[in-house]
Amino acid sequence: MDTHEESTLLAHGPCDNCGSSDANAEYSDGHSFCFSCQVRTNGGDAQSVAPQKMNPDLIPIGSFLALSKRRITEETARKFGYSTSSFKGHTVQVANYKRNGQIIAQKIRFPHKDFLMLGNSKECGLFGQHLFREGGKTLTITEGEIDCLTASQAMSKDNKWPCVSIPKGAAGAVKAIKAELEFVSSFEKVVIMMDNDEAGNKAALEIAQLLKPSQAFIAELPAKDPSELMMAGRASEIITAFWEAKPYRPDGIVQGQDIWDDIIADDTNESVPWPFEGLNTMTHGLRRGELVTLTAGSGVGKSQVCREIAYHLVTKGETVGYVALEENVKRTALGLMGLAINKPLHISKEGVSDEELRTAFDDTVGSGRVYLYDHFGSLSSSNLLDKIRYLAKGCDVGWVVLDHLSIAVSGISAPEGERKAIDVLMTELRSIVEETGIGMILVSHLKRPEGNKGFEEGLAINLNSLRGSAAIAQLSDSVIGLERNQQSEDEANQVTVRVIKNRFSGVTGVATKLYFNKDTNRLSEAEFIQDEFNEY
């Protein structure tokens, strides 16, 4: 602190030594004293400047010069303490980091953009932090010192708007901000203006997560960084990015007022009809982005219904990935081909000409709209998930049939048992549906019912009937139950289709009845039941 008592304070102004805009006090006897860097000047004589005590590991401050290539003025460089000096025979740029008026660290920038930190880099704080008091309205954070100079100069000729940068690049951003979180969080608004690249964008999100809700704003630059814009004569775009910075919200949080365009836009995720009108009436069709679970007792006909759905989708011009884990690809192919000519080709090709067989092939698995997964039995669930993701992203498949869940989870090693394994796989399947936008038809088994009557005897199905985990019902958009009394002489070939869960419209109950024709190997819908659902 200055103790000169015989002179009178005249004014506060800038300090040539440290670059402070108002910490230098001028006195009536001609001397001045900077309360920021603690340097005294007598009568304006630069030779009389008291030497600043510096860490011996640091280098002399050097000169404050304009950075003409970067379009940075001398005033801006002096304000922030960004100087030019000599180091080991090289002319270097020096970013001086100050705390309590003392330079405690320096970042040396060599001509070829190599960097070296000198001094106490662990406690150096943020570049430019010493210039601004806590508790301001807005703070801008950039990735590098030159970007800090650039953003500050672009937003204000006298560099009065608080602007700082992190000392060690994007990789060290979170650590640097955490160390100075009290300072950063004291501002009402923090604009994060990191480099527009993968590392910078990642760091911007991580910094934003350290701050209070509605405090962090992320600026989107139309170039790599502020300096690139300044050198291109586009400084105004830095200002635009500052004012148009968007408030950070965690993934999934959307403000209602931001979705108007989505509201008025035509929905592109249109439904595709089921092959059965009763289901269309209740569910309004199949939709991409939804997971539909089909469930039934053993031998009731789940796989047959899956083939009917897949064949129907192909005839509608849709592309289908068929993952049948209980049968080989030839069995799946013959099952789909048989539907095209109403003959059970998987049982026998007798009476079917090569020309007819070729036509059935071209209309189904040979159409270019069907992909099969060549696998049998137990498998790694991670491999299965990778294959489904590939079908969606690599093959542009819009629909995936997965038959069935129990075999799929057999590849998961879960110490808690089957329930946990199903939880894990269902979560992954749901995530893939959301990520890729495919529609998925999933086959699931039922647990053994209480009492004497089983599902193979036509017992009605509910959500509690699903085997293994509540996640099946929770993560499915729709659950469709198939009920058939295999022991009845009159109803053995009749399947009751019950909608157990229907997230889209909420309507549940019996949707229709299907009859299986052994001669054609086809399911047909009972006409009488369709009239019962006209009220929906």
Coordinates of C-alpha atoms in Angstrom, one line a residue:
M1 CA 0.0 0.0 0.0
D2 CA 1.3 3.6 -0.8
T3 CA 2.3 5.6 2.3
H4 CA 3.1 9.0 0.6
E5 CA 1.3 11.4 3.0
E6 CA 2.5 14.8 1.7
S7 CA 0.7 14.8 -1.6
T8 CA -3.0 14.9 -2.6
L9 CA -4.8 12.2 -4.8
L10 CA -5.8 13.8 -8.1
A11 CA -7.3 11.0 -10.1
H12 CA -7.4 7.3 -10.9
G13 CA -6.4 6.1 -14.3
P14 CA -4.8 3.3 -16.3
C15 CA -1.5 1.6 -15.3
D16 CA 1.1 1.2 -18.0
N17 CA 2.8 -1.6 -16.0
C18 CA -0.1 -4.0 -15.4
G19 CA -2.8 -2.8 -17.8
S20 CA -5.4 -2.0 -15.2
S21 CA -7.9 0.5 -16.4
D22 CA -8.4 2.5 -13.1
A23 CA -6.1 1.1 -10.4
N24 CA -3.3 3.7 -10.9
A25 CA -3.6 6.7 -8.6
E26 CA -2.0 10.0 -9.6
Y27 CA -0.8 12.4 -6.9
S28 CA -0.2 16.2 -6.8
D29 CA 3.6 15.8 -6.4
G30 CA 3.8 14.0 -9.7
H31 CA 4.2 10.4 -8.5
S32 CA 1.7 7.6 -9.2
F33 CA 1.0 4.3 -7.5
C34 CA -0.9 1.3 -8.9
F35 CA -3.0 -0.5 -6.3
S36 CA -3.2 -3.5 -8.6
C37 CA 0.5 -4.2 -9.3
Q38 CA 1.9 -2.3 -6.3
V39 CA 4.3 -0.3 -8.6
R40 CA 5.2 3.3 -7.9
T41 CA 6.4 5.8 -10.6
N42 CA 8.1 9.1 -9.6
G43 CA 7.4 12.1 -11.8
G44 CA 6.6 10.0 -14.8
D45 CA 10.2 8.8 -15.1
A46 CA 10.0 5.3 -16.3
Q47 CA 13.5 4.6 -15.0
S48 CA 12.3 5.2 -11.5
V49 CA 9.7 2.5 -11.5
A50 CA 10.2 0.2 -8.5
P51 CA 10.9 -3.3 -9.8
Q52 CA 8.1 -5.6 -9.2
K53 CA 8.9 -8.6 -7.1
M54 CA 8.6 -11.6 -9.3
N55 CA 9.0 -15.4 -9.1
P56 CA 12.6 -16.1 -10.3
D57 CA 11.1 -18.8 -12.6
L58 CA 9.3 -16.1 -14.5
I59 CA 10.6 -13.9 -17.3
P60 CA 10.5 -10.1 -17.6
I61 CA 7.1 -8.7 -18.8
G62 CA 8.5 -7.2 -21.9
S63 CA 6.6 -4.7 -24.1
F64 CA 2.9 -4.3 -24.8
L65 CA 2.4 -4.2 -28.5
A66 CA -0.5 -4.4 -30.9
L67 CA -1.0 -7.9 -32.4
S68 CA -1.6 -6.7 -35.9
K69 CA -2.1 -10.1 -37.5
R70 CA -4.8 -10.8 -34.9
R71 CA -6.2 -7.3 -35.1
I72 CA -5.6 -6.8 -31.4
T73 CA -4.8 -3.2 -30.3
E74 CA -2.0 -2.2 -27.9
E75 CA -4.6 -1.0 -25.5
T76 CA -6.2 -4.4 -25.3
A77 CA -2.9 -6.2 -24.9
R78 CA -1.8 -3.7 -22.1
K79 CA -5.2 -4.0 -20.3
F80 CA -4.9 -7.8 -20.0
G81 CA -1.2 -8.0 -19.5
Y82 CA -0.5 -9.8 -22.8
S83 CA 3.1 -8.8 -23.7
T84 CA 5.9 -9.6 -26.1
S85 CA 9.3 -10.7 -24.6
S86 CA 12.4 -12.8 -25.2
F87 CA 12.8 -16.3 -23.9
K88 CA 15.8 -18.5 -24.7
G89 CA 16.6 -16.7 -27.9
H90 CA 13.0 -16.6 -29.1
T91 CA 10.6 -13.7 -29.4
V92 CA 7.6 -15.0 -27.6
Q93 CA 4.1 -13.8 -26.5
V94 CA 3.5 -13.8 -22.8
A95 CA 0.1 -14.1 -21.1
N96 CA 0.7 -12.9 -17.6
Y97 CA -1.5 -14.4 -14.9
K98 CA -2.0 -12.2 -11.8
R99 CA -3.3 -12.6 -8.4
N100 CA -3.3 -9.9 -5.7
G101 CA -1.4 -7.6 -8.0
Q102 CA 1.5 -10.1 -8.5
I103 CA 2.3 -12.1 -11.6
I104 CA 2.3 -15.7 -10.4
A105 CA 2.3 -17.6 -13.7
Q106 CA 3.0 -17.0 -17.4
K107 CA 1.9 -18.8 -20.4
I108 CA 4.6 -18.6 -23.1
R109 CA 3.5 -18.8 -26.7
F110 CA 6.2 -19.6 -29.2
P111 CA 6.1 -18.6 -32.9
H112 CA 5.0 -22.1 -33.9
K113 CA 2.1 -22.2 -31.4
D114 CA 3.9 -24.3 -28.9
F115 CA 3.1 -23.4 -25.3
L116 CA 4.9 -23.4 -22.0
M117 CA 3.6 -22.6 -18.5
L118 CA 6.0 -20.9 -16.1
G119 CA 5.4 -20.2 -12.4
N120 CA 2.6 -21.4 -10.2
S121 CA 0.1 -22.7 -12.7
K122 CA -1.9 -24.6 -10.1
E123 CA -3.1 -21.3 -8.5
C124 CA -2.9 -18.9 -11.4
G125 CA -6.7 -18.7 -11.8
L126 CA -8.3 -17.6 -15.1
F127 CA -6.6 -15.2 -17.5
G128 CA -7.9 -11.7 -17.0
Q129 CA -9.6 -12.6 -13.7
H130 CA -7.6 -10.0 -11.8
L131 CA -9.2 -7.2 -13.8
F132 CA -12.8 -7.8 -12.7
R133 CA -14.6 -7.8 -9.4
E134 CA -16.9 -10.5 -8.4
G135 CA -20.6 -10.0 -8.6
G136 CA -21.0 -8.5 -12.0
K137 CA -23.8 -8.9 -14.5
T138 CA -22.2 -10.9 -17.3
L139 CA -18.9 -12.9 -17.6
T140 CA -17.6 -14.3 -20.9
I141 CA -15.4 -17.4 -20.8
T142 CA -13.2 -18.2 -23.9
E143 CA -10.8 -21.1 -24.5
G144 CA -7.6 -19.2 -25.1
E145 CA -5.9 -15.9 -24.0
I146 CA -6.0 -14.4 -27.6
D147 CA -9.7 -15.4 -27.8
C148 CA -10.2 -13.5 -24.5
L149 CA -8.5 -10.4 -25.9
T150 CA -10.5 -10.7 -29.1
A151 CA -13.9 -11.2 -27.5
S152 CA -13.3 -8.3 -25.0
Q153 CA -12.2 -5.9 -27.7
A154 CA -15.1 -6.9 -30.0
M155 CA -17.7 -6.2 -27.4
S156 CA -16.2 -3.0 -26.0
K157 CA -13.4 -0.7 -27.2
D158 CA -12.4 0.1 -23.7
N159 CA -12.5 -3.6 -22.7
K160 CA -14.8 -3.0 -19.8
W161 CA -17.0 -6.1 -20.2
P162 CA -15.6 -9.0 -18.0
C163 CA -13.9 -11.6 -20.1
V164 CA -11.6 -14.4 -19.1
S165 CA -10.1 -17.6 -20.5
I166 CA -8.9 -20.9 -19.2
P167 CA -5.2 -21.6 -18.8
K168 CA -4.8 -25.1 -20.3
G169 CA -7.2 -25.5 -23.1
A170 CA -10.5 -27.4 -23.4
A171 CA -9.2 -30.5 -21.7
G172 CA -8.5 -28.6 -18.5
A173 CA -11.6 -26.4 -18.6
V174 CA -13.7 -28.1 -15.9
K175 CA -10.8 -28.2 -13.5
A176 CA -10.0 -24.5 -14.1
I177 CA -13.5 -23.4 -13.6
K178 CA -14.0 -25.6 -10.5
A179 CA -11.0 -23.9 -8.9
E180 CA -12.5 -20.4 -9.5
L181 CA -16.2 -21.4 -9.2
E182 CA -16.8 -18.8 -6.5
F183 CA -15.7 -16.0 -8.9
V184 CA -17.4 -17.4 -12.0
S185 CA -20.7 -18.2 -10.3
S186 CA -20.9 -14.7 -8.7
F187 CA -22.0 -13.2 -12.1
E188 CA -25.6 -13.2 -13.0
K189 CA -25.0 -14.5 -16.5
V190 CA -22.1 -16.5 -17.8
V191 CA -21.6 -16.7 -21.6
I192 CA -19.4 -19.7 -22.5
M193 CA -17.7 -19.0 -25.8
M194 CA -15.4 -22.0 -26.4
D195 CA -13.9 -23.1 -29.7
N196 CA -16.4 -24.5 -32.2
D197 CA -14.9 -28.0 -32.3
E198 CA -15.6 -31.3 -30.7
A199 CA -13.4 -30.7 -27.7
G200 CA -14.7 -27.1 -27.2
N201 CA -18.3 -28.1 -27.5
K202 CA -17.8 -30.9 -25.0
A203 CA -16.1 -28.5 -22.5
A204 CA -18.8 -25.9 -22.9
L205 CA -21.4 -28.4 -21.8
E206 CA -19.3 -29.5 -18.9
I207 CA -18.7 -26.0 -17.7
A208 CA -22.4 -25.2 -18.0
Q209 CA -23.2 -28.1 -15.8
L210 CA -21.1 -26.6 -13.0
L211 CA -23.3 -23.5 -12.8
K212 CA -26.7 -22.7 -11.4
P213 CA -29.9 -23.2 -13.5
S214 CA -30.5 -20.3 -15.9
Q215 CA -27.0 -18.9 -15.3
A216 CA -25.0 -20.6 -18.1
F217 CA -25.4 -19.5 -21.7
I218 CA -23.6 -21.2 -24.6
A219 CA -22.5 -19.1 -27.6
E220 CA -22.5 -20.8 -31.0
L221 CA -19.7 -19.3 -33.2
P222 CA -19.9 -19.4 -37.0
A223 CA -16.2 -20.1 -37.1
K224 CA -13.6 -22.0 -35.0
D225 CA -13.0 -19.3 -32.5
P226 CA -13.4 -15.5 -31.9
S227 CA -9.8 -14.8 -33.2
E228 CA -10.7 -16.4 -36.6
L229 CA -13.7 -14.2 -36.9
M230 CA -11.7 -11.1 -35.9
M231 CA -9.0 -11.8 -38.4
A232 CA -11.6 -12.3 -41.2
G233 CA -13.1 -8.9 -40.4
R234 CA -16.2 -10.4 -38.8
A235 CA -16.0 -9.0 -35.3
S236 CA -19.7 -8.2 -35.4
E237 CA -20.5 -11.9 -35.5
I238 CA -18.7 -12.3 -32.2
I239 CA -21.1 -9.8 -30.7
T240 CA -24.1 -11.6 -32.3
A241 CA -23.0 -14.9 -30.9
F242 CA -22.7 -13.3 -27.5
W243 CA -26.2 -11.8 -27.5
E244 CA -27.8 -14.9 -29.1
A245 CA -26.1 -17.4 -26.7
K246 CA -28.7 -19.9 -25.6
P247 CA -29.4 -20.8 -22.0
Y248 CA -28.0 -24.2 -21.2
R249 CA -30.5 -26.9 -20.4
P250 CA -29.7 -30.6 -19.6
D251 CA -30.5 -33.1 -22.3
G252 CA -34.2 -33.7 -22.6
I253 CA -35.4 -30.5 -21.1
V254 CA -37.2 -28.4 -23.6
Q255 CA -39.0 -25.1 -23.0
G256 CA -42.5 -25.2 -24.3
Q257 CA -42.3 -22.0 -26.2
D258 CA -39.5 -23.5 -28.4
I259 CA -41.6 -26.3 -29.9
W260 CA -44.1 -24.2 -31.9
D261 CA -42.5 -25.2 -35.2
D262 CA -42.9 -28.9 -34.2
I263 CA -46.5 -28.3 -33.4
I264 CA -47.5 -26.8 -36.7
A265 CA -45.2 -29.1 -38.8
D266 CA -46.9 -32.0 -40.6
D267 CA -46.2 -35.3 -38.8
T268 CA -43.8 -37.4 -40.8
N269 CA -44.0 -40.4 -38.5
E270 CA -47.2 -41.7 -40.1
S271 CA -48.7 -45.0 -39.2
V272 CA -48.7 -48.2 -41.2
P273 CA -51.8 -50.4 -41.0
W274 CA -51.7 -53.7 -39.3
P275 CA -52.8 -56.6 -41.5
F276 CA -55.8 -57.0 -39.2
E277 CA -58.5 -54.3 -39.1
G278 CA -59.6 -54.9 -35.6
L279 CA -56.1 -53.9 -34.4
N280 CA -56.1 -50.8 -36.7
T281 CA -59.4 -49.7 -35.1
M282 CA -58.0 -49.9 -31.6
T283 CA -54.4 -48.8 -32.1
H284 CA -54.6 -46.6 -35.2
G285 CA -51.8 -48.7 -36.8
L286 CA -48.2 -49.4 -36.4
R287 CA -45.8 -46.5 -36.0
R288 CA -42.0 -46.1 -36.2
G289 CA -40.4 -45.1 -33.0
E290 CA -42.6 -47.5 -31.0
L291 CA -41.9 -50.8 -29.4
V292 CA -44.8 -53.3 -29.6
T293 CA -44.6 -56.5 -27.6
L294 CA -46.5 -59.6 -28.7
T295 CA -47.1 -62.3 -26.1
A296 CA -48.8 -65.6 -25.8
G297 CA -48.6 -69.1 -24.4
S298 CA -46.3 -71.7 -25.9
G299 CA -47.5 -72.9 -29.3
V300 CA -50.3 -70.4 -29.6
G301 CA -48.9 -68.8 -32.8
K302 CA -46.7 -65.9 -32.0
S303 CA -44.2 -66.5 -34.7
Q304 CA -46.9 -67.0 -37.3
V305 CA -48.4 -63.6 -36.4
C306 CA -45.0 -62.0 -36.6
R307 CA -44.5 -63.4 -40.1
E308 CA -47.9 -62.1 -41.2
I309 CA -47.0 -58.6 -39.9
A310 CA -43.6 -58.7 -41.6
Y311 CA -45.0 -59.9 -44.9
H312 CA -47.7 -57.2 -44.7
L313 CA -45.1 -54.5 -44.1
V314 CA -43.1 -55.7 -47.1
T315 CA -46.2 -55.5 -49.3
K316 CA -46.7 -51.9 -48.2
G317 CA -43.2 -51.0 -49.4
E318 CA -41.5 -51.1 -46.0
T319 CA -38.1 -52.5 -45.2
V320 CA -38.0 -55.2 -42.5
G321 CA -35.2 -56.7 -40.4
Y322 CA -36.2 -60.2 -39.2
V323 CA -34.4 -61.6 -36.2
A324 CA -35.7 -65.1 -35.5
L325 CA -33.7 -66.7 -32.7
E326 CA -35.6 -70.0 -32.7
E327 CA -35.2 -70.8 -36.4
N328 CA -32.6 -70.6 -39.1
V329 CA -32.8 -68.1 -41.9
K330 CA -34.1 -70.6 -44.4
R331 CA -37.1 -71.5 -42.2
T332 CA -37.8 -67.8 -41.8
A333 CA -37.5 -67.2 -45.6
L334 CA -39.8 -70.1 -46.5
G335 CA -42.3 -68.9 -43.9
L336 CA -42.5 -65.5 -45.5
M337 CA -42.5 -66.9 -49.1
G338 CA -45.3 -69.2 -48.2
L339 CA -47.5 -66.3 -47.2
A340 CA -47.1 -64.8 -50.7
I341 CA -48.5 -67.9 -52.4
N342 CA -50.7 -69.2 -49.6
K343 CA -48.9 -72.4 -49.2
P344 CA -46.9 -73.9 -46.3
L345 CA -43.5 -74.0 -48.1
H346 CA -41.6 -74.8 -44.8
I347 CA -43.5 -78.1 -44.7
S348 CA -43.3 -79.0 -48.4
K349 CA -42.7 -77.5 -51.8
E350 CA -44.6 -80.3 -53.5
G351 CA -46.8 -79.0 -56.3
V352 CA -45.0 -75.7 -56.4
S353 CA -43.2 -74.9 -59.7
D354 CA -39.8 -73.2 -59.8
E355 CA -41.4 -70.2 -61.5
E356 CA -44.0 -69.9 -58.6
L357 CA -41.3 -70.3 -56.0
R358 CA -39.2 -67.6 -57.7
T359 CA -42.1 -65.3 -57.7
A360 CA -42.7 -65.9 -54.0
F361 CA -39.0 -65.2 -53.4
D362 CA -38.9 -62.0 -55.4
D363 CA -42.0 -60.7 -53.7
T364 CA -40.6 -61.3 -50.2
V365 CA -37.0 -62.1 -49.1
G366 CA -35.6 -61.4 -52.6
S367 CA -37.3 -58.0 -52.9
G368 CA -34.4 -56.1 -51.3
R369 CA -36.7 -55.0 -48.5
V370 CA -36.0 -58.0 -46.1
Y371 CA -32.9 -58.5 -44.0
L372 CA -32.4 -61.7 -42.0
Y373 CA -30.1 -62.5 -39.1
D374 CA -28.2 -65.7 -39.5
H375 CA -28.1 -67.1 -36.0
F376 CA -29.5 -69.9 -33.9
G377 CA -29.9 -70.2 -30.2
S378 CA -28.2 -68.3 -27.4
L379 CA -26.0 -65.3 -28.3
S380 CA -24.3 -62.3 -26.8
S381 CA -26.8 -59.5 -26.2
S382 CA -24.2 -56.8 -27.1
N383 CA -23.7 -58.5 -30.4
L384 CA -27.5 -58.7 -31.0
L385 CA -27.9 -55.0 -30.1
D386 CA -25.1 -54.1 -32.5
K387 CA -26.8 -56.1 -35.3
I388 CA -30.1 -54.3 -34.7
R389 CA -28.4 -50.9 -34.7
Y390 CA -26.7 -51.8 -38.0
L391 CA -30.0 -52.9 -39.5
A392 CA -31.4 -49.5 -38.6
K393 CA -28.5 -47.3 -39.6
G394 CA -26.6 -49.4 -42.1
C395 CA -29.5 -51.0 -44.0
D396 CA -32.1 -48.3 -43.6
V397 CA -34.5 -50.8 -42.1
G398 CA -37.7 -49.2 -40.8
W399 CA -39.0 -52.2 -38.8
V400 CA -37.3 -55.0 -36.8
V401 CA -39.0 -58.2 -35.7
L402 CA -37.3 -59.8 -32.7
D403 CA -38.5 -63.3 -31.9
H404 CA -38.0 -63.7 -29.0
L405 CA -36.9 -62.0 -25.7
S406 CA -36.1 -65.1 -23.7
I407 CA -33.4 -66.3 -26.0
A408 CA -32.0 -62.8 -26.4
V409 CA -31.5 -62.4 -22.6
S410 CA -29.8 -65.8 -22.3
G411 CA -26.7 -64.1 -23.5
I412 CA -26.7 -61.7 -20.6
S413 CA -24.8 -62.6 -17.4
A414 CA -26.7 -60.9 -14.6
P415 CA -26.0 -62.0 -11.0
E416 CA -29.6 -61.0 -10.0
G417 CA -31.0 -63.5 -12.5
E418 CA -33.4 -63.3 -15.4
R419 CA -35.4 -60.3 -14.2
K420 CA -32.4 -58.1 -14.1
A421 CA -31.2 -59.4 -17.5
I422 CA -34.6 -58.5 -19.0
D423 CA -34.5 -55.0 -17.4
V424 CA -31.1 -54.4 -19.0
L425 CA -32.1 -55.7 -22.4
M426 CA -35.4 -53.9 -22.5
T427 CA -33.8 -50.6 -21.6
E428 CA -31.3 -51.1 -24.5
L429 CA -34.0 -52.1 -27.0
R430 CA -36.0 -49.0 -26.0
S431 CA -32.9 -46.8 -26.4
I432 CA -32.3 -48.2 -29.9
V433 CA -35.9 -47.5 -30.9
E434 CA -35.6 -44.0 -29.6
E435 CA -32.1 -43.5 -31.2
T436 CA -32.9 -44.8 -34.6
G437 CA -36.6 -44.3 -35.0
I438 CA -37.3 -47.8 -36.1
G439 CA -40.5 -49.7 -35.2
M440 CA -39.9 -52.9 -33.2
I441 CA -42.1 -56.0 -32.9
L442 CA -40.9 -57.9 -29.9
V443 CA -42.0 -61.4 -28.9
S444 CA -42.2 -62.2 -25.2
H445 CA -43.2 -65.3 -23.2
L446 CA -45.7 -65.6 -20.4
K447 CA -45.1 -66.9 -16.9
R448 CA -46.9 -69.9 -15.6
P449 CA -50.4 -68.9 -14.4
E450 CA -51.9 -69.9 -11.0
G451 CA -54.7 -72.4 -11.0
N452 CA -55.5 -75.3 -13.3
K453 CA -56.1 -73.5 -16.5
G454 CA -53.1 -72.4 -18.6
F455 CA -52.7 -69.9 -21.5
E456 CA -52.6 -72.8 -23.9
E457 CA -56.2 -73.4 -23.0
G458 CA -57.3 -69.8 -23.8
L459 CA -56.7 -68.1 -20.4
A460 CA -57.1 -64.3 -20.8
I461 CA -53.8 -62.4 -20.6
N462 CA -53.0 -59.3 -18.6
L463 CA -49.9 -57.3 -18.0
N464 CA -49.1 -59.3 -14.9
S465 CA -48.9 -62.4 -17.1
L466 CA -45.7 -61.2 -18.7
R467 CA -42.7 -63.3 -17.8
G468 CA -39.6 -62.0 -16.1
S469 CA -39.8 -58.3 -15.5
A470 CA -42.2 -55.4 -15.2
A471 CA -39.9 -53.5 -17.6
I472 CA -41.5 -55.3 -20.5
A473 CA -44.8 -53.6 -19.9
Q474 CA -43.3 -50.3 -18.8
L475 CA -41.0 -49.8 -21.8
S476 CA -43.4 -51.1 -24.5
D477 CA -45.7 -48.7 -26.2
S478 CA -48.2 -51.5 -26.9
V479 CA -48.7 -55.0 -25.6
I480 CA -50.7 -57.4 -27.7
G481 CA -51.8 -60.7 -26.2
L482 CA -52.7 -63.8 -28.4
E483 CA -55.1 -66.3 -26.7
R484 CA -55.9 -69.7 -28.1
N485 CA -57.4 -72.8 -26.6
Q486 CA -55.4 -75.5 -28.2
Q487 CA -57.4 -78.3 -26.5
S488 CA -60.8 -77.2 -27.9
E489 CA -62.1 -79.1 -30.9
D490 CA -64.1 -76.0 -32.0
E491 CA -61.7 -73.2 -31.2
A492 CA -58.3 -74.8 -31.7
N493 CA -57.6 -72.8 -34.8
Q494 CA -59.1 -69.5 -33.5
V495 CA -56.8 -66.8 -31.9
T496 CA -58.3 -64.0 -29.8
V497 CA -56.2 -60.8 -30.2
R498 CA -56.3 -58.7 -27.0
V499 CA -54.8 -55.2 -26.7
I500 CA -53.4 -55.1 -23.1
K501 CA -51.6 -51.8 -23.3
N502 CA -52.1 -49.0 -25.8
R503 CA -50.1 -45.9 -25.1
F504 CA -51.2 -44.2 -28.3
S505 CA -55.0 -44.1 -27.8
G506 CA -55.5 -45.8 -24.5
V507 CA -58.2 -48.2 -25.8
T508 CA -57.7 -51.8 -24.7
G509 CA -59.6 -55.1 -24.8
V510 CA -60.4 -57.7 -27.4
A511 CA -59.5 -56.3 -30.8
T512 CA -60.3 -59.1 -33.2
K513 CA -60.2 -62.9 -33.8
L514 CA -58.0 -64.7 -36.3
Y515 CA -58.6 -68.0 -37.9
F516 CA -55.7 -70.3 -39.0
N517 CA -56.1 -72.2 -42.3
K518 CA -53.8 -75.2 -42.4
D519 CA -54.2 -75.6 -46.1
T520 CA -53.0 -72.1 -47.0
N521 CA -50.9 -71.5 -43.8
R522 CA -52.5 -68.1 -43.4
L523 CA -54.4 -66.2 -40.7
S524 CA -57.6 -64.5 -41.7
E525 CA -59.6 -62.1 -39.7
A526 CA -63.2 -63.0 -38.6
E527 CA -65.5 -60.5 -40.4
F528 CA -68.2 -60.4 -37.6
I529 CA -66.0 -58.9 -35.0
Q530 CA -64.9 -55.9 -37.0
D531 CA -68.4 -54.4 -36.7
E532 CA -68.2 -54.4 -32.9
F533 CA -65.4 -51.8 -32.9
N534 CA -66.9 -49.2 -35.2
E535 CA -67.6 -47.0 -32.1
Y536 CA -63.9 -46.2 -31.6

